[in-house]
Structure formats: C-alpha cells, structure tokens
XYZ file of C-alpha atoms in Angstrom:
334
model
C -30.839 -56.996 -0.389
C -34.568 -56.784 -1.115
C -36.434 -53.722 -2.267
C -38.264 -53.725 1.062
C -34.994 -53.560 2.997
C -33.780 -50.706 0.788
C -36.927 -48.755 1.470
C -36.429 -49.198 5.217
C -32.806 -48.070 5.137
C -33.065 -45.106 2.765
C -34.840 -42.672 5.128
C -32.129 -43.240 7.719
C -29.412 -42.651 5.142
C -31.049 -39.421 4.010
C -31.301 -38.280 7.617
C -27.625 -39.018 8.223
C -26.573 -37.166 5.050
C -28.754 -34.184 5.970
C -27.321 -34.069 9.490
C -23.750 -34.219 8.162
C -24.496 -31.403 5.688
C -25.966 -29.222 8.412
C -23.031 -29.856 10.720
C -20.627 -29.118 7.862
C -22.476 -25.896 7.071
C -22.469 -24.804 10.701
C -18.760 -25.578 10.934
C -18.066 -23.523 7.809
C -20.187 -20.614 9.074
C -18.422 -20.796 12.429
C -15.029 -20.725 10.723
C -16.073 -17.765 8.563
C -17.340 -15.906 11.619
C -14.074 -16.585 13.440
C -12.118 -15.340 10.429
C -14.261 -12.187 10.177
C -13.831 -11.670 13.911
C -10.086 -11.366 13.365
C -10.534 -8.624 10.743
C -10.166 -4.966 11.653
C -10.983 -2.225 9.181
C -8.543 0.697 9.328
C -10.038 3.948 8.017
C -8.076 7.154 7.420
C -9.586 10.552 8.168
C -8.456 14.154 7.756
C -10.104 17.475 8.531
C -13.285 17.919 10.552
C -16.152 18.703 8.197
C -16.286 15.892 5.648
C -18.259 12.674 5.422
C -15.689 10.492 7.178
C -15.082 12.823 10.180
C -18.846 13.132 10.647
C -19.312 9.378 10.333
C -16.623 8.770 12.940
C -18.396 10.968 15.475
C -21.739 9.256 14.805
C -20.190 5.745 14.671
C -21.846 4.899 11.359
C -19.045 2.577 10.271
C -18.786 0.901 13.660
C -22.487 -0.006 13.464
C -22.266 -1.207 9.864
C -19.202 -3.388 10.376
C -20.418 -4.705 13.731
C -23.088 -6.592 11.774
C -20.221 -8.312 9.929
C -18.385 -9.128 13.150
C -15.641 -6.638 12.255
C -14.136 -3.829 14.328
C -13.146 -0.367 13.087
C -10.032 1.660 13.854
C -9.656 5.313 12.810
C -6.355 6.865 11.768
C -5.918 10.665 11.608
C -3.809 12.363 8.925
C -3.036 16.014 8.241
C -3.178 15.607 4.447
C -3.374 13.052 1.630
C 0.254 11.888 1.245
C 0.516 10.236 4.705
C -2.469 8.061 3.742
C -0.305 6.358 1.135
C 2.565 5.733 3.523
C 0.042 3.929 5.735
C -1.465 2.044 2.767
C 2.012 0.933 1.701
C 2.806 -0.438 5.157
C -0.555 -2.213 5.525
C -1.695 0.045 8.373
C -4.605 1.501 6.393
C -7.440 -0.075 4.416
C -9.581 2.896 3.333
C -9.190 6.656 3.050
C -10.313 9.774 1.189
C -7.875 12.114 -0.578
C -7.476 14.496 -3.484
C -6.153 13.292 -6.827
C -2.558 14.452 -6.437
C -1.744 12.089 -3.543
C -3.062 9.233 -5.698
C -0.669 10.205 -8.453
C 2.264 10.366 -6.026
C 1.227 7.028 -4.525
C 1.024 5.345 -7.924
C 4.365 6.868 -8.896
C 5.824 5.358 -5.724
C 4.364 1.915 -6.567
C 1.983 1.841 -3.612
C -0.489 -1.021 -4.102
C -3.928 0.618 -3.901
C -7.161 1.123 -5.830
C -9.232 4.257 -6.417
C -12.664 2.797 -5.643
C -14.926 5.866 -6.053
C -14.992 9.597 -6.814
C -16.228 11.868 -4.001
C -16.111 15.318 -5.653
C -15.182 16.893 -8.985
C -12.764 19.121 -7.061
C -13.475 22.357 -8.918
C -14.212 24.265 -5.711
C -11.992 22.275 -3.410
C -8.663 24.101 -3.835
C -7.859 27.794 -3.522
C -4.950 30.201 -3.337
C -5.539 32.425 -0.318
C -3.948 35.836 0.321
C -4.004 37.669 3.668
C -6.187 40.655 4.419
C -4.725 43.861 2.986
C -2.437 42.049 0.539
C -1.241 44.030 -2.479
C -1.534 40.921 -4.674
C -4.296 41.455 -7.245
C -3.875 38.561 -9.686
C -1.861 35.404 -10.243
C 0.937 37.255 -12.068
C 1.535 39.239 -8.860
C 2.693 36.013 -7.178
C 6.060 36.382 -8.906
C 8.806 36.605 -6.283
C 6.370 35.833 -3.438
C 6.474 33.136 -0.739
C 3.638 30.648 -1.106
C 2.883 27.904 1.406
C 1.610 24.512 0.270
C 1.622 20.921 1.535
C 3.825 18.980 -0.872
C 2.007 16.139 -2.619
C -1.450 17.432 -1.674
C -4.205 18.334 -4.143
C -3.371 21.999 -3.490
C 0.220 21.336 -4.601
C -0.837 20.302 -8.101
C -3.420 23.092 -8.173
C -0.716 25.665 -7.427
C 1.445 24.484 -10.333
C -1.498 24.497 -12.721
C -2.546 27.966 -11.578
C 0.990 29.260 -12.098
C 1.058 27.864 -15.628
C -2.170 29.692 -16.452
C -0.461 32.914 -15.330
C 2.646 32.226 -17.414
C 4.748 31.483 -14.325
C 6.643 28.446 -13.018
C 7.804 27.326 -9.587
C 11.106 29.094 -10.322
C 9.262 32.423 -10.277
C 8.057 31.972 -6.690
C 9.379 30.749 -3.350
C 7.538 27.605 -2.270
C 7.349 27.016 1.481
C 6.319 23.440 2.278
C 3.907 23.596 5.218
C 1.037 21.440 6.464
C -2.258 23.281 7.133
C -1.711 23.597 10.890
C 1.603 25.355 10.147
C 0.507 27.360 7.116
C -2.463 29.083 8.747
C -0.375 30.789 11.490
C 2.203 31.738 8.848
C -0.544 33.385 6.787
C -1.892 35.194 9.848
C 1.483 36.594 10.968
C 2.666 37.588 7.493
C 5.448 35.006 7.198
C 4.069 33.977 3.806
C 2.428 35.968 1.009
C -0.101 33.344 -0.087
C -1.323 29.862 0.745
C -2.475 27.148 -1.667
C -4.854 24.932 0.285
C -8.106 22.989 0.265
C -11.385 22.905 2.154
C -12.196 23.453 4.973
C -8.963 25.401 5.545
C -9.618 27.909 2.748
C -13.097 28.943 3.851
C -12.113 28.994 7.528
C -9.277 31.431 6.772
C -11.597 33.641 4.718
C -14.185 33.921 7.489
C -11.883 34.131 10.498
C -9.155 36.472 9.254
C -10.661 38.461 6.405
C -8.298 36.746 3.960
C -9.284 36.656 0.289
C -9.387 33.976 -2.376
C -7.106 34.886 -5.268
C -8.133 31.916 -7.412
C -9.879 28.575 -7.142
C -10.459 25.571 -9.372
C -13.834 26.821 -10.486
C -12.735 30.168 -11.899
C -9.598 28.612 -13.398
C -11.643 25.701 -14.791
C -9.403 23.093 -13.200
C -11.256 19.807 -12.710
C -9.485 17.817 -9.993
C -11.576 14.880 -8.710
C -11.079 13.492 -5.223
C -11.283 9.786 -4.447
C -11.932 7.069 -1.925
C -8.939 4.743 -1.929
C -8.442 1.206 -0.662
C -5.539 -1.144 -0.043
C -5.581 -3.622 -2.951
C -4.959 -6.717 -0.839
C -7.860 -5.825 1.450
C -10.252 -5.530 -1.506
C -9.111 -8.939 -2.780
C -9.522 -10.636 0.594
C -12.716 -8.821 1.593
C -14.674 -7.609 -1.452
C -17.895 -7.805 0.596
C -16.476 -5.493 3.268
C -15.301 -3.074 0.585
C -18.911 -2.810 -0.602
C -20.074 -2.343 3.016
C -17.633 0.551 3.379
C -18.974 2.245 0.247
C -22.628 1.649 1.152
C -22.016 3.197 4.559
C -20.233 6.181 3.027
C -23.221 6.715 0.727
C -25.631 6.508 3.675
C -23.743 9.283 5.469
C -23.471 11.360 2.284
C -27.222 11.165 1.882
C -27.593 12.639 5.347
C -25.429 15.576 4.234
C -27.631 16.042 1.155
C -31.058 15.651 2.746
C -30.419 17.120 6.217
C -27.853 19.901 5.629
C -28.978 22.110 8.524
C -28.794 19.247 11.030
C -25.354 18.193 9.820
C -24.112 21.804 9.712
C -25.225 22.570 13.248
C -23.789 19.344 14.658
C -20.385 19.929 13.047
C -20.351 23.616 14.027
C -21.132 22.801 17.646
C -18.556 20.029 17.853
C -15.770 22.015 16.200
C -16.767 25.344 17.792
C -17.126 26.975 14.374
C -19.531 29.554 13.012
C -22.324 27.551 11.324
C -21.976 29.801 8.265
C -18.374 28.608 7.821
C -19.470 24.969 7.909
C -22.406 25.651 5.590
C -20.096 27.301 3.042
C -17.536 24.494 3.238
C -20.192 21.848 2.652
C -21.672 23.801 -0.241
C -18.277 24.130 -1.899
C -17.515 20.439 -1.378
C -20.123 19.237 -3.919
C -20.233 15.791 -2.331
C -20.920 12.856 -4.647
C -20.279 9.125 -4.719
C -19.638 7.938 -8.246
C -17.646 5.469 -10.293
C -14.691 7.052 -12.078
C -16.446 8.124 -15.262
C -14.661 8.870 -18.508
C -14.734 12.586 -17.628
C -13.205 12.036 -14.188
C -10.619 9.583 -15.571
C -9.570 12.104 -18.216
C -9.206 14.898 -15.633
C -7.157 12.658 -13.340
C -4.879 11.542 -16.186
C -4.413 15.190 -17.150
C -3.218 15.975 -13.623
C -0.710 13.109 -13.765
C 0.579 14.213 -17.165
C 0.948 17.765 -15.903
C 2.875 16.716 -12.793
C 5.215 14.650 -14.951
C 5.753 17.610 -17.292
C 6.716 19.963 -14.456
C 8.875 17.383 -12.659
C 6.484 16.694 -9.809
C 6.754 12.934 -10.476
C 9.616 11.080 -12.167
C 7.697 8.820 -14.538
C 4.732 8.935 -16.872
C 1.683 7.109 -15.515
C -1.355 5.328 -16.866
C -3.736 6.293 -14.062
C -6.443 3.885 -15.265
C -4.389 1.041 -13.752
C -5.396 2.044 -10.221
C -9.059 2.736 -10.964
C -11.528 0.050 -9.827
C -15.243 0.762 -10.315
C -16.872 -2.600 -9.590
C -17.210 -2.073 -5.829
C -18.958 1.287 -6.014
C -21.190 0.062 -8.831
C -22.234 -2.798 -6.570
C -22.717 -0.466 -3.606
C -24.949 1.880 -5.598
C -27.211 -0.858 -6.949
C -30.835 -0.400 -5.900
C -31.928 -3.157 -3.584
C-alpha cells in the first residue's frame, strides 16, 4: 500500500474509531443511569425539630438525589436503637442517632459506619423531674422510678449521672419506656423522673412546668451524636454518600443562618410554642464534623463505661466504625 493510499484511508479510520468510542461512552452512561435509576436511598428520621425532619418537609434530599436519578424513602423511628435493626436488615442506608445506639449496634455486629458528628451532645440529654417533685439532687433518685428508652443516648447518660452521684442501677427502679410512653407517665405521676433527650426534655419543661435535675453540660458529660450509614451502601455508592452529607450541611446552614425562619416553620407545623423550638435548637448545637480526636475519645469513653456497668457484653474499639473520608469530601470548598 502506498503512502498516498494510507493518507486517504486514515481519516476514515479515525472517524470510525471516534464514532465507536462515542457510542461506547453513551452505552456506558446509559447503563450507569439505568443502574442509578434502580437505587433508592432509605433515610431514617426521629423527632420533629432536627435537620432531617426539617429536610423531609422541605424535600431537600429528594431534590438533591433527583439530580442523580435516585429516589428517596423516609423511615420513622421513635429512638436510635431501631435504626440499627433497620441497618442490619438492609432497610436503611442513612440515619442520625446518639452515641449509645452506635455502641449497641457495634456490640451486636451491625455493619455500619459513623460518617460524621452532628453535635457534641453536652446539652442533648437531661434527667427531668415533674413539677412539685421533692427530688433536689441526683442522690435523691435512690429508690425512685426512672423512665428511659433502653439503648438510647439518654440510657448511657442516666448510668453516667448515677455514677457521679455514687449510685448504681441497683439503687433505682428503671422503667423502660419510649418517649411517647414516658411523657404521659411523667405527667400522671407514674414515674419519679425521666432520662431523655431533645426535643422531649425542653417540651416537657415548657408544657408541664417540669424541671431539669441534671444535663450533660452541668455534669460535663461529652456524648457526641452521629450520622450513620450502612457500610455496603457506602462501598457501592460513595458518591451518593457524599451527596447525602452535602445536603445535610446545606440544611444545617439554613438552621444557622436563618434561625427565626426555621423556628417559625417548625413551630407552625408541629403546633408548638416558637419559644420551645427556639430553645431546642439552641441546645442542639448543630455541627457537621469529622470524628475528631476529642469526639473519638468521648465516644470510646462511653463504650468503656457501658462495658464496665454491663450495658454491653464485650469491650469495643469504637474507631473501627468511624469513617471520616466522606464528610471530609463533602466539606471541601468547591
């Protein structure tokens, strides 16, 4: 073949190769789109005043994931522990809970990752006593009936508070109740105290004249809360995990920069006094952060404490479930 013939053929060959590459690329993109179209993100939510409940009402996550061709399904839970039952069965991909449910989940070999810290937890848990109670300090809890949701952040907080008062769970009568059961029990005098978290604590204080006996701030108990994710989902969809965190941060920024707007919208929707919502949000100290050395140490301390008092049956290395790379990526300035 002559050089002239080669020159005549080459442009056609290049055109054919380019066309094949484009078709291959389109086919690959089409396949990826079809695969994404089959994905559904399952998000857990509890309470009515936090970032995730607010985002659900405003459809922030639906809009963010729609751009990825992915649908969103919300799952409601009364407390943290049920999140981990759903994670274990593959029915949940993301959720937000206190640290104690994470410890219980890790102890039960649930396959999950703690992908970000959402609060230091110092103001999140309280022991509430009813109006007119004769209880004056933590030592007065001896012999009393105290309601708490087993496995919740308030459960660990109760044990730690008792230890600071020189008491143990053998000195009190623990009544295991979820918040929707504990509040009526507090109101009708069936229990003497209630260890709970926000927004239930502040709501009880405002609506019934109940009092806070102790909280994490005045007892100096640092108990970070976390966003959690199903490990397999993060492996299969690391990009969607970052989308989830970026969207969470977008909503959190609205809480920070437009507190009055957010407060009034939540108060109207939930038929609550705006002052209750404002107080809850102030006490929440919302952040989005990697698990720093300080947070990791506090979380490990909680796990060690629960093991010491028999709350879990094995000693844990909590760093094994901590995964910072997704939130670090999400928080990068674009």
